[in-house]
Amino acid sequence: MKKRNASIELLRIVAILMILCLHYNSHAQVLLELGMPASGVQIYATIIEAICIPGLNTYVLISGFFLSKGKVRPSRVITLLCQVYFYTILISLAMMAVGTYVVGSDDSMYKLVQYLFPISSEHYWFVTAYIIMYVMSPVMNAACESLTRKQMKAVIMGLLIWFSVVKSFVPVMFVTDHHGYDFGWFLVLYLIAAYIRKYDVQLFYDAKRSAAVFLVSVVIIAAMSIGLYYINLYRGGLVYYAGVPLDLNFIFTLTGSLGLFSFFRYFRMKENWFADAVRFAAPFTFGVYLLHMHIEIQDRWLWWLEHIFGEVPKTNVILFACHQLICILIVFAAGVFVDWIRKMIFDFLGRVLHETWIFKRIRQWDEDLC
């Protein structure tokens, strides 16, 4: 059996750690607030935000790169949905059992809908966008195969102008702009990754230039975020545009993502125990997201960790950085462990139910549609 590319698997882990960092900053409420004096921790957190914001795009680029060269099997979509339900329902039942589930009399029906229909209700916005992208991938793959290189490039450039370029420089919010938090932007990223894969595009020529593109991009994002904050503080205005540099579809967020993705394509890990550990942990990164962004957990995991490691230090940058790192690593480790347990359960059920009618039917769907 062919081993997974350890460098790309490491990038998958780096991307989810970046996402965890973004969520830590958000829940700790340490980012710059327009119109309010800035602290050292807020400036530092905003810089870290700029470094990490390309992580989510990068995670989608990885998926698009591999999905665009393989066949999308119905069994994989079903497995993804079962994985989502494992978290939305079983985690909730577990929390009810230990008495930590919180539900008000006025939101019980809405929460029930979020658990039973997690995709339609956007229990996880990322999962909703990701699964729509996944289901659409056979259509996009067929289009990519039939289009010429010039046609495919024109389509991507047109979509980028629509979704990214114009909004990046116009200081007015467009009604159709969802800041990259929707399946439309994911489809754009998928097509970019498919184009890179199909034509073996060597972005930025080597690892050093790729790293430089990433660094320059995050410096621009950070500089614009901090600069627009101070413009708003001293002169007023630009309230909407001050948040644009940290949007997923901001042009420099995209270039940062491409630089990061390109760097890890050139980077080659040594084959040793660390590479094996990376290959083990990387497939569980999706589970890390599903666990810590469960609606019963997403606003509480940092609060729980504060009971162990103390409140988020908001006056000392070094203490804040240490607290942030420890919390992120613990959430990552917990997510990997829980999803490993989930995989063991799924593997067991797969063996037990392998010859049942429903499993045979799913395998038949795979053969018929792939």
mmCIF file of C-alpha atoms in Angstrom:
data_model
loop_
_atom_site.group_PDB
_atom_site.id
_atom_site.type_symbol
_atom_site.label_atom_id
_atom_site.label_comp_id
_atom_site.label_asym_id
_atom_site.label_seq_id
_atom_site.Cartn_x
_atom_site.Cartn_y
_atom_site.Cartn_z
ATOM 1 C CA MET A 1 0.000 0.000 0.000
ATOM 2 C CA LYS A 2 1.397 3.390 -1.027
ATOM 3 C CA LYS A 3 2.278 5.661 1.876
ATOM 4 C CA ARG A 4 0.668 9.071 2.146
ATOM 5 C CA ASN A 5 2.897 12.053 1.357
ATOM 6 C CA ALA A 6 4.182 12.960 4.826
ATOM 7 C CA SER A 7 4.860 16.580 3.850
ATOM 8 C CA ILE A 8 1.263 17.171 2.751
ATOM 9 C CA GLU A 9 -0.017 15.326 5.812
ATOM 10 C CA LEU A 10 2.101 17.636 7.961
ATOM 11 C CA LEU A 11 0.530 20.597 6.161
ATOM 12 C CA ARG A 12 -2.893 19.186 7.047
ATOM 13 C CA ILE A 13 -1.876 19.235 10.714
ATOM 14 C CA VAL A 14 -0.385 22.728 10.435
ATOM 15 C CA ALA A 15 -3.625 23.959 8.838
ATOM 16 C CA ILE A 16 -5.845 22.604 11.625
ATOM 17 C CA LEU A 17 -3.507 24.086 14.259
ATOM 18 C CA MET A 18 -3.866 27.437 12.496
ATOM 19 C CA ILE A 19 -7.656 27.062 12.614
ATOM 20 C CA LEU A 20 -7.501 26.240 16.323
ATOM 21 C CA CYS A 21 -5.415 29.361 16.835
ATOM 22 C CA LEU A 22 -8.028 31.493 15.074
ATOM 23 C CA HIS A 23 -10.770 30.054 17.272
ATOM 24 C CA TYR A 24 -8.702 30.580 20.418
ATOM 25 C CA ASN A 25 -8.229 34.260 19.561
ATOM 26 C CA SER A 26 -11.927 34.659 18.862
ATOM 27 C CA HIS A 27 -13.132 33.005 22.061
ATOM 28 C CA ALA A 28 -10.486 34.720 24.180
ATOM 29 C CA GLN A 29 -11.664 38.068 22.758
ATOM 30 C CA VAL A 30 -8.118 39.338 22.320
ATOM 31 C CA LEU A 31 -8.282 40.814 18.827
ATOM 32 C CA LEU A 32 -8.241 44.546 18.154
ATOM 33 C CA GLU A 33 -11.566 46.301 18.763
ATOM 34 C CA LEU A 34 -12.347 49.277 16.579
ATOM 35 C CA GLY A 35 -12.539 52.510 18.540
ATOM 36 C CA MET A 36 -10.911 51.014 21.652
ATOM 37 C CA PRO A 37 -7.286 51.485 22.796
ATOM 38 C CA ALA A 38 -4.986 48.600 21.808
ATOM 39 C CA SER A 39 -2.911 46.463 24.165
ATOM 40 C CA GLY A 40 0.283 44.590 23.380
ATOM 41 C CA VAL A 41 -1.565 41.283 23.563
ATOM 42 C CA GLN A 42 -4.157 42.524 21.057
ATOM 43 C CA ILE A 43 -1.462 43.612 18.608
ATOM 44 C CA TYR A 44 0.297 40.247 19.017
ATOM 45 C CA ALA A 45 -2.969 38.312 18.625
ATOM 46 C CA THR A 46 -3.797 40.237 15.452
ATOM 47 C CA ILE A 47 -0.386 39.380 14.006
ATOM 48 C CA ILE A 48 -0.949 35.716 14.874
ATOM 49 C CA GLU A 49 -4.401 35.989 13.284
ATOM 50 C CA ALA A 50 -2.777 37.233 10.067
ATOM 51 C CA ILE A 51 -0.317 34.321 10.113
ATOM 52 C CA CYS A 52 -3.047 31.734 10.696
ATOM 53 C CA ILE A 53 -5.911 32.991 8.523
ATOM 54 C CA PRO A 54 -4.524 31.243 5.379
ATOM 55 C CA GLY A 55 -4.834 27.904 7.189
ATOM 56 C CA LEU A 56 -8.471 27.255 6.335
ATOM 57 C CA ASN A 57 -8.026 27.966 2.629
ATOM 58 C CA THR A 58 -4.990 25.693 2.689
ATOM 59 C CA TYR A 59 -7.011 22.844 4.193
ATOM 60 C CA VAL A 60 -9.527 23.154 1.340
ATOM 61 C CA LEU A 61 -6.744 23.347 -1.266
ATOM 62 C CA ILE A 62 -5.345 20.038 0.003
ATOM 63 C CA SER A 63 -8.764 18.403 -0.344
ATOM 64 C CA GLY A 64 -9.282 19.826 -3.821
ATOM 65 C CA PHE A 65 -5.825 18.718 -4.940
ATOM 66 C CA PHE A 66 -6.488 15.079 -4.082
ATOM 67 C CA LEU A 67 -10.212 14.913 -4.851
ATOM 68 C CA SER A 68 -9.654 16.297 -8.335
ATOM 69 C CA LYS A 69 -7.476 13.353 -9.333
ATOM 70 C CA GLY A 70 -9.518 10.583 -7.764
ATOM 71 C CA LYS A 71 -13.020 9.189 -7.984
ATOM 72 C CA VAL A 72 -15.566 10.445 -5.477
ATOM 73 C CA ARG A 73 -17.308 7.421 -4.050
ATOM 74 C CA PRO A 74 -20.803 7.538 -2.497
ATOM 75 C CA SER A 75 -19.440 5.460 0.376
ATOM 76 C CA ARG A 76 -17.031 8.288 1.229
ATOM 77 C CA VAL A 77 -19.864 10.835 1.333
ATOM 78 C CA ILE A 78 -21.871 8.492 3.578
ATOM 79 C CA THR A 79 -18.855 8.021 5.849
ATOM 80 C CA LEU A 80 -18.415 11.788 6.121
ATOM 81 C CA LEU A 81 -22.074 12.213 7.046
ATOM 82 C CA CYS A 82 -21.834 9.421 9.624
ATOM 83 C CA GLN A 83 -18.741 11.082 11.073
ATOM 84 C CA VAL A 84 -20.650 14.361 11.413
ATOM 85 C CA TYR A 85 -23.593 12.610 13.086
ATOM 86 C CA PHE A 86 -21.223 10.805 15.449
ATOM 87 C CA TYR A 87 -20.244 14.186 16.836
ATOM 88 C CA THR A 88 -23.524 16.091 16.597
ATOM 89 C CA ILE A 89 -25.593 13.369 18.276
ATOM 90 C CA LEU A 90 -23.317 11.129 20.346
ATOM 91 C CA ILE A 91 -21.291 13.984 21.832
ATOM 92 C CA SER A 92 -24.558 15.652 22.864
ATOM 93 C CA LEU A 93 -25.830 12.416 24.446
ATOM 94 C CA ALA A 94 -22.533 11.997 26.286
ATOM 95 C CA MET A 95 -22.775 15.559 27.622
ATOM 96 C CA MET A 96 -26.345 14.928 28.748
ATOM 97 C CA ALA A 97 -25.175 11.824 30.596
ATOM 98 C CA VAL A 98 -22.546 13.755 32.571
ATOM 99 C CA GLY A 99 -24.787 16.762 33.139
ATOM 100 C CA THR A 100 -22.904 19.349 31.088
ATOM 101 C CA TYR A 101 -25.461 19.739 28.272
ATOM 102 C CA VAL A 102 -27.070 23.173 28.218
ATOM 103 C CA VAL A 103 -30.431 23.822 26.578
ATOM 104 C CA GLY A 104 -32.986 26.509 27.238
ATOM 105 C CA SER A 105 -36.724 26.069 26.965
ATOM 106 C CA ASP A 106 -36.790 28.432 24.013
ATOM 107 C CA ASP A 107 -34.157 26.740 21.868
ATOM 108 C CA SER A 108 -34.687 22.993 22.355
ATOM 109 C CA MET A 109 -36.463 22.564 18.993
ATOM 110 C CA TYR A 110 -33.812 24.574 17.126
ATOM 111 C CA LYS A 111 -31.016 22.522 18.674
ATOM 112 C CA LEU A 112 -32.812 19.310 17.758
ATOM 113 C CA VAL A 113 -32.921 20.478 14.128
ATOM 114 C CA GLN A 114 -29.206 21.328 14.277
ATOM 115 C CA TYR A 115 -28.435 17.785 15.442
ATOM 116 C CA LEU A 116 -30.746 15.946 13.030
ATOM 117 C CA PHE A 117 -29.971 18.148 10.009
ATOM 118 C CA PRO A 118 -26.413 19.383 10.659
ATOM 119 C CA ILE A 119 -25.659 20.133 7.004
ATOM 120 C CA SER A 120 -28.809 22.113 6.169
ATOM 121 C CA SER A 121 -28.772 23.967 9.511
ATOM 122 C CA GLU A 122 -25.031 24.715 9.292
ATOM 123 C CA HIS A 123 -24.279 23.138 12.660
ATOM 124 C CA TYR A 124 -20.760 23.500 11.306
ATOM 125 C CA TRP A 125 -20.595 26.091 8.498
ATOM 126 C CA PHE A 126 -17.312 24.575 7.317
ATOM 127 C CA VAL A 127 -18.778 21.072 7.050
ATOM 128 C CA THR A 128 -21.801 22.341 5.119
ATOM 129 C CA ALA A 129 -19.551 24.104 2.592
ATOM 130 C CA TYR A 130 -17.109 21.175 2.485
ATOM 131 C CA ILE A 131 -19.736 18.502 1.826
ATOM 132 C CA ILE A 132 -21.405 20.580 -0.897
ATOM 133 C CA MET A 133 -17.953 20.940 -2.475
ATOM 134 C CA TYR A 134 -17.394 17.189 -2.094
ATOM 135 C CA VAL A 135 -20.736 16.308 -3.707
ATOM 136 C CA MET A 136 -20.041 18.769 -6.528
ATOM 137 C CA SER A 137 -16.536 17.427 -7.140
ATOM 138 C CA PRO A 138 -17.509 14.837 -9.835
ATOM 139 C CA VAL A 139 -19.153 17.628 -11.848
ATOM 140 C CA MET A 140 -16.120 19.897 -11.439
ATOM 141 C CA ASN A 141 -13.735 17.045 -12.255
ATOM 142 C CA ALA A 142 -15.626 16.337 -15.470
ATOM 143 C CA ALA A 143 -15.520 20.024 -16.360
ATOM 144 C CA CYS A 144 -11.774 20.208 -15.630
ATOM 145 C CA GLU A 145 -11.125 17.216 -17.883
ATOM 146 C CA SER A 146 -13.090 18.658 -20.787
ATOM 147 C CA LEU A 147 -11.867 22.262 -20.608
ATOM 148 C CA THR A 148 -8.631 23.325 -22.247
ATOM 149 C CA ARG A 149 -5.941 24.888 -20.118
ATOM 150 C CA LYS A 150 -6.764 28.349 -21.466
ATOM 151 C CA GLN A 151 -10.475 27.867 -20.785
ATOM 152 C CA MET A 152 -9.886 26.595 -17.270
ATOM 153 C CA LYS A 153 -7.568 29.491 -16.502
ATOM 154 C CA ALA A 154 -10.179 31.955 -17.794
ATOM 155 C CA VAL A 155 -12.888 30.423 -15.589
ATOM 156 C CA ILE A 156 -10.671 30.602 -12.506
ATOM 157 C CA MET A 157 -9.628 34.187 -13.209
ATOM 158 C CA GLY A 158 -13.249 35.213 -13.715
ATOM 159 C CA LEU A 159 -14.304 33.603 -10.438
ATOM 160 C CA LEU A 160 -11.384 35.176 -8.594
ATOM 161 C CA ILE A 161 -12.339 38.625 -9.854
ATOM 162 C CA TRP A 162 -15.911 38.015 -8.683
ATOM 163 C CA PHE A 163 -15.180 36.381 -5.319
ATOM 164 C CA SER A 164 -11.871 37.964 -4.309
ATOM 165 C CA VAL A 165 -10.175 40.712 -6.300
ATOM 166 C CA VAL A 166 -12.925 43.339 -6.411
ATOM 167 C CA LYS A 167 -13.958 42.937 -2.758
ATOM 168 C CA SER A 168 -10.314 43.165 -1.679
ATOM 169 C CA PHE A 169 -9.974 46.752 -2.871
ATOM 170 C CA VAL A 170 -13.476 48.229 -2.669
ATOM 171 C CA PRO A 171 -14.201 49.576 0.860
ATOM 172 C CA VAL A 172 -17.920 48.798 0.612
ATOM 173 C CA MET A 173 -19.553 45.486 1.457
ATOM 174 C CA PHE A 174 -21.226 43.646 -1.419
ATOM 175 C CA VAL A 175 -24.460 41.773 -0.725
ATOM 176 C CA THR A 176 -23.122 38.659 -2.465
ATOM 177 C CA ASP A 177 -19.882 38.617 -0.441
ATOM 178 C CA HIS A 178 -19.874 36.104 2.415
ATOM 179 C CA HIS A 179 -16.218 36.752 3.307
ATOM 180 C CA GLY A 180 -15.253 33.299 2.018
ATOM 181 C CA TYR A 181 -17.355 31.434 4.568
ATOM 182 C CA ASP A 182 -19.498 29.563 2.058
ATOM 183 C CA PHE A 183 -19.371 26.778 -0.509
ATOM 184 C CA GLY A 184 -18.965 29.240 -3.402
ATOM 185 C CA TRP A 185 -15.469 30.182 -2.262
ATOM 186 C CA PHE A 186 -14.668 26.516 -1.584
ATOM 187 C CA LEU A 187 -15.536 25.696 -5.197
ATOM 188 C CA VAL A 188 -13.118 28.398 -6.361
ATOM 189 C CA LEU A 189 -10.356 26.926 -4.184
ATOM 190 C CA TYR A 190 -11.187 23.442 -5.507
ATOM 191 C CA LEU A 191 -10.782 24.595 -9.105
ATOM 192 C CA ILE A 192 -7.466 26.284 -8.299
ATOM 193 C CA ALA A 193 -6.183 23.082 -6.691
ATOM 194 C CA ALA A 194 -7.494 21.005 -9.618
ATOM 195 C CA TYR A 195 -5.679 23.280 -12.078
ATOM 196 C CA ILE A 196 -2.423 22.973 -10.107
ATOM 197 C CA ARG A 197 -2.775 19.192 -10.048
ATOM 198 C CA LYS A 198 -3.834 18.717 -13.681
ATOM 199 C CA TYR A 199 -1.011 20.796 -15.153
ATOM 200 C CA ASP A 200 1.507 20.128 -12.381
ATOM 201 C CA VAL A 201 1.890 23.871 -11.865
ATOM 202 C CA GLN A 202 5.065 24.638 -9.948
ATOM 203 C CA LEU A 203 3.900 27.627 -7.939
ATOM 204 C CA PHE A 204 6.618 30.154 -7.118
ATOM 205 C CA TYR A 205 9.329 27.795 -8.477
ATOM 206 C CA ASP A 206 10.811 26.530 -5.195
ATOM 207 C CA ALA A 207 10.328 26.244 -1.429
ATOM 208 C CA LYS A 208 12.176 29.481 -0.575
ATOM 209 C CA ARG A 209 10.104 31.614 -2.930
ATOM 210 C CA SER A 210 6.929 29.895 -1.731
ATOM 211 C CA ALA A 211 7.814 30.681 1.885
ATOM 212 C CA ALA A 212 8.557 34.272 0.862
ATOM 213 C CA VAL A 213 5.119 34.613 -0.767
ATOM 214 C CA PHE A 214 3.487 33.320 2.411
ATOM 215 C CA LEU A 215 5.496 35.663 4.645
ATOM 216 C CA VAL A 216 4.938 38.732 2.477
ATOM 217 C CA SER A 217 1.213 37.957 2.332
ATOM 218 C CA VAL A 218 0.821 37.663 6.108
ATOM 219 C CA VAL A 219 2.897 40.810 6.659
ATOM 220 C CA ILE A 220 0.536 42.704 4.343
ATOM 221 C CA ILE A 221 -2.505 41.251 6.108
ATOM 222 C CA ALA A 222 -1.139 42.172 9.538
ATOM 223 C CA ALA A 223 -0.003 45.643 8.440
ATOM 224 C CA MET A 224 -3.378 46.410 6.848
ATOM 225 C CA SER A 225 -5.316 45.085 9.856
ATOM 226 C CA ILE A 226 -3.315 47.158 12.341
ATOM 227 C CA GLY A 227 -3.074 50.185 10.041
ATOM 228 C CA LEU A 228 -6.823 50.275 9.364
ATOM 229 C CA TYR A 229 -7.470 49.907 13.089
ATOM 230 C CA TYR A 230 -5.433 53.030 13.836
ATOM 231 C CA ILE A 231 -6.988 54.953 10.945
ATOM 232 C CA ASN A 232 -10.395 54.152 12.395
ATOM 233 C CA LEU A 233 -9.227 55.046 15.914
ATOM 234 C CA TYR A 234 -7.871 58.485 15.041
ATOM 235 C CA ARG A 235 -9.923 59.513 12.004
ATOM 236 C CA GLY A 236 -13.001 57.303 12.047
ATOM 237 C CA GLY A 237 -14.582 55.503 9.107
ATOM 238 C CA LEU A 238 -13.601 52.325 7.243
ATOM 239 C CA VAL A 239 -15.434 50.210 9.804
ATOM 240 C CA TYR A 240 -16.299 47.491 7.288
ATOM 241 C CA TYR A 241 -13.012 47.544 5.368
ATOM 242 C CA ALA A 242 -10.988 47.196 8.585
ATOM 243 C CA GLY A 243 -12.103 43.557 8.738
ATOM 244 C CA VAL A 244 -11.521 42.711 5.070
ATOM 245 C CA PRO A 245 -7.802 41.762 5.400
ATOM 246 C CA LEU A 246 -8.844 38.886 7.662
ATOM 247 C CA ASP A 247 -11.491 37.508 5.277
ATOM 248 C CA LEU A 248 -10.901 34.096 3.732
ATOM 249 C CA ASN A 249 -11.403 35.467 0.224
ATOM 250 C CA PHE A 250 -9.140 38.489 0.669
ATOM 251 C CA ILE A 251 -6.587 38.398 -2.127
ATOM 252 C CA PHE A 252 -3.558 38.224 0.171
ATOM 253 C CA THR A 253 -5.165 35.512 2.287
ATOM 254 C CA LEU A 254 -5.362 33.514 -0.937
ATOM 255 C CA THR A 255 -1.739 34.225 -1.916
ATOM 256 C CA GLY A 256 -0.657 33.288 1.604
ATOM 257 C CA SER A 257 -2.546 30.000 1.311
ATOM 258 C CA LEU A 258 -0.989 29.258 -2.066
ATOM 259 C CA GLY A 259 2.472 30.087 -0.733
ATOM 260 C CA LEU A 260 1.997 27.765 2.236
ATOM 261 C CA PHE A 261 0.582 24.980 0.055
ATOM 262 C CA SER A 262 3.422 25.378 -2.444
ATOM 263 C CA PHE A 263 6.088 25.325 0.268
ATOM 264 C CA PHE A 264 4.926 21.954 1.550
ATOM 265 C CA ARG A 265 4.740 20.550 -1.985
ATOM 266 C CA TYR A 266 8.467 21.256 -2.359
ATOM 267 C CA PHE A 267 9.353 20.307 1.217
ATOM 268 C CA ARG A 268 10.343 16.675 1.731
ATOM 269 C CA MET A 269 10.233 15.097 5.161
ATOM 270 C CA LYS A 270 12.720 12.468 6.173
ATOM 271 C CA GLU A 271 11.282 9.000 6.581
ATOM 272 C CA ASN A 272 11.477 8.401 10.321
ATOM 273 C CA TRP A 273 9.249 8.017 13.365
ATOM 274 C CA PHE A 274 8.050 11.610 13.100
ATOM 275 C CA ALA A 275 6.828 11.064 9.536
ATOM 276 C CA ASP A 276 4.946 7.978 10.712
ATOM 277 C CA ALA A 277 3.427 9.966 13.587
ATOM 278 C CA VAL A 278 2.315 12.654 11.135
ATOM 279 C CA ARG A 279 0.686 10.047 8.877
ATOM 280 C CA PHE A 280 -1.132 8.630 11.901
ATOM 281 C CA ALA A 281 -2.478 11.953 13.213
ATOM 282 C CA ALA A 282 -3.311 13.795 9.974
ATOM 283 C CA PRO A 283 -6.431 11.769 9.006
ATOM 284 C CA PHE A 284 -8.002 12.755 12.343
ATOM 285 C CA THR A 285 -7.749 16.518 11.770
ATOM 286 C CA PHE A 286 -11.319 16.692 10.468
ATOM 287 C CA GLY A 287 -12.417 15.120 13.743
ATOM 288 C CA VAL A 288 -10.476 17.764 15.669
ATOM 289 C CA TYR A 289 -12.619 20.393 13.956
ATOM 290 C CA LEU A 290 -15.877 18.498 14.537
ATOM 291 C CA LEU A 291 -15.152 18.045 18.242
ATOM 292 C CA HIS A 292 -14.121 21.543 19.269
ATOM 293 C CA MET A 293 -16.725 23.279 17.040
ATOM 294 C CA HIS A 294 -19.681 21.229 18.267
ATOM 295 C CA ILE A 295 -22.355 23.771 19.276
ATOM 296 C CA GLU A 296 -22.238 22.526 22.879
ATOM 297 C CA ILE A 297 -18.445 22.803 23.010
ATOM 298 C CA GLN A 298 -17.311 25.654 20.743
ATOM 299 C CA ASP A 299 -18.009 28.410 23.290
ATOM 300 C CA ARG A 300 -16.905 26.406 26.319
ATOM 301 C CA TRP A 301 -13.678 24.548 25.568
ATOM 302 C CA LEU A 302 -11.496 27.555 26.337
ATOM 303 C CA TRP A 303 -13.477 28.230 29.512
ATOM 304 C CA TRP A 304 -12.875 24.630 30.603
ATOM 305 C CA LEU A 305 -9.132 24.959 29.954
ATOM 306 C CA GLU A 306 -9.040 28.224 31.898
ATOM 307 C CA HIS A 307 -10.107 26.247 34.952
ATOM 308 C CA ILE A 308 -6.924 24.179 34.558
ATOM 309 C CA PHE A 309 -4.366 26.698 33.300
ATOM 310 C CA GLY A 310 -5.849 29.933 34.582
ATOM 311 C CA GLU A 311 -7.545 32.747 32.723
ATOM 312 C CA VAL A 312 -6.190 33.973 29.411
ATOM 313 C CA PRO A 313 -3.336 36.404 30.236
ATOM 314 C CA LYS A 314 -4.284 39.671 28.534
ATOM 315 C CA THR A 315 -1.541 41.916 29.880
ATOM 316 C CA ASN A 316 1.611 39.907 29.138
ATOM 317 C CA VAL A 317 2.435 38.809 25.585
ATOM 318 C CA ILE A 318 4.782 35.965 26.579
ATOM 319 C CA LEU A 319 2.316 34.480 29.078
ATOM 320 C CA PHE A 320 -0.476 34.849 26.533
ATOM 321 C CA ALA A 321 1.570 33.074 23.839
ATOM 322 C CA CYS A 322 2.348 30.186 26.211
ATOM 323 C CA HIS A 323 -1.288 29.869 27.306
ATOM 324 C CA GLN A 324 -2.421 29.927 23.676
ATOM 325 C CA LEU A 325 0.068 27.253 22.610
ATOM 326 C CA ILE A 326 -0.762 24.913 25.492
ATOM 327 C CA CYS A 327 -4.519 25.178 24.946
ATOM 328 C CA ILE A 328 -4.244 24.611 21.200
ATOM 329 C CA LEU A 329 -2.047 21.537 21.575
ATOM 330 C CA ILE A 330 -4.354 20.034 24.197
ATOM 331 C CA VAL A 331 -7.447 20.553 22.030
ATOM 332 C CA PHE A 332 -5.597 19.048 19.066
ATOM 333 C CA ALA A 333 -4.490 16.004 21.067
ATOM 334 C CA ALA A 334 -7.995 15.519 22.511
ATOM 335 C CA GLY A 335 -9.532 15.784 19.044
ATOM 336 C CA VAL A 336 -7.123 13.244 17.562
ATOM 337 C CA PHE A 337 -7.797 10.834 20.440
ATOM 338 C CA VAL A 338 -11.594 11.114 20.170
ATOM 339 C CA ASP A 339 -11.551 10.701 16.398
ATOM 340 C CA TRP A 340 -9.223 7.707 16.717
ATOM 341 C CA ILE A 341 -11.859 6.133 18.990
ATOM 342 C CA ARG A 342 -14.507 7.034 16.418
ATOM 343 C CA LYS A 343 -12.474 5.349 13.683
ATOM 344 C CA MET A 344 -12.084 2.186 15.766
ATOM 345 C CA ILE A 345 -15.858 2.059 16.217
ATOM 346 C CA PHE A 346 -16.498 2.652 12.514
ATOM 347 C CA ASP A 347 -13.933 0.013 11.521
ATOM 348 C CA PHE A 348 -15.534 -2.514 13.885
ATOM 349 C CA LEU A 349 -19.018 -1.801 12.539
ATOM 350 C CA GLY A 350 -17.655 -2.041 9.000
ATOM 351 C CA ARG A 351 -16.316 -5.532 9.668
ATOM 352 C CA VAL A 352 -19.465 -6.723 11.442
ATOM 353 C CA LEU A 353 -21.875 -5.298 8.865
ATOM 354 C CA HIS A 354 -19.753 -5.941 5.783
ATOM 355 C CA GLU A 355 -22.081 -8.603 4.338
ATOM 356 C CA THR A 356 -25.365 -6.919 5.224
ATOM 357 C CA TRP A 357 -27.755 -5.702 2.526
ATOM 358 C CA ILE A 358 -27.091 -2.006 3.103
ATOM 359 C CA PHE A 359 -23.305 -2.379 2.915
ATOM 360 C CA LYS A 360 -23.557 -4.452 -0.233
ATOM 361 C CA ARG A 361 -25.829 -1.819 -1.698
ATOM 362 C CA ILE A 362 -23.337 0.954 -0.898
ATOM 363 C CA ARG A 363 -20.535 -1.028 -2.551
ATOM 364 C CA GLN A 364 -22.769 -1.457 -5.598
ATOM 365 C CA TRP A 365 -23.316 2.325 -5.719
ATOM 366 C CA ASP A 366 -19.551 2.778 -5.693
ATOM 367 C CA GLU A 367 -19.167 0.455 -8.672
ATOM 368 C CA ASP A 368 -22.088 1.928 -10.608
ATOM 369 C CA LEU A 369 -21.138 5.585 -10.099
ATOM 370 C CA CYS A 370 -17.368 5.327 -10.207
#
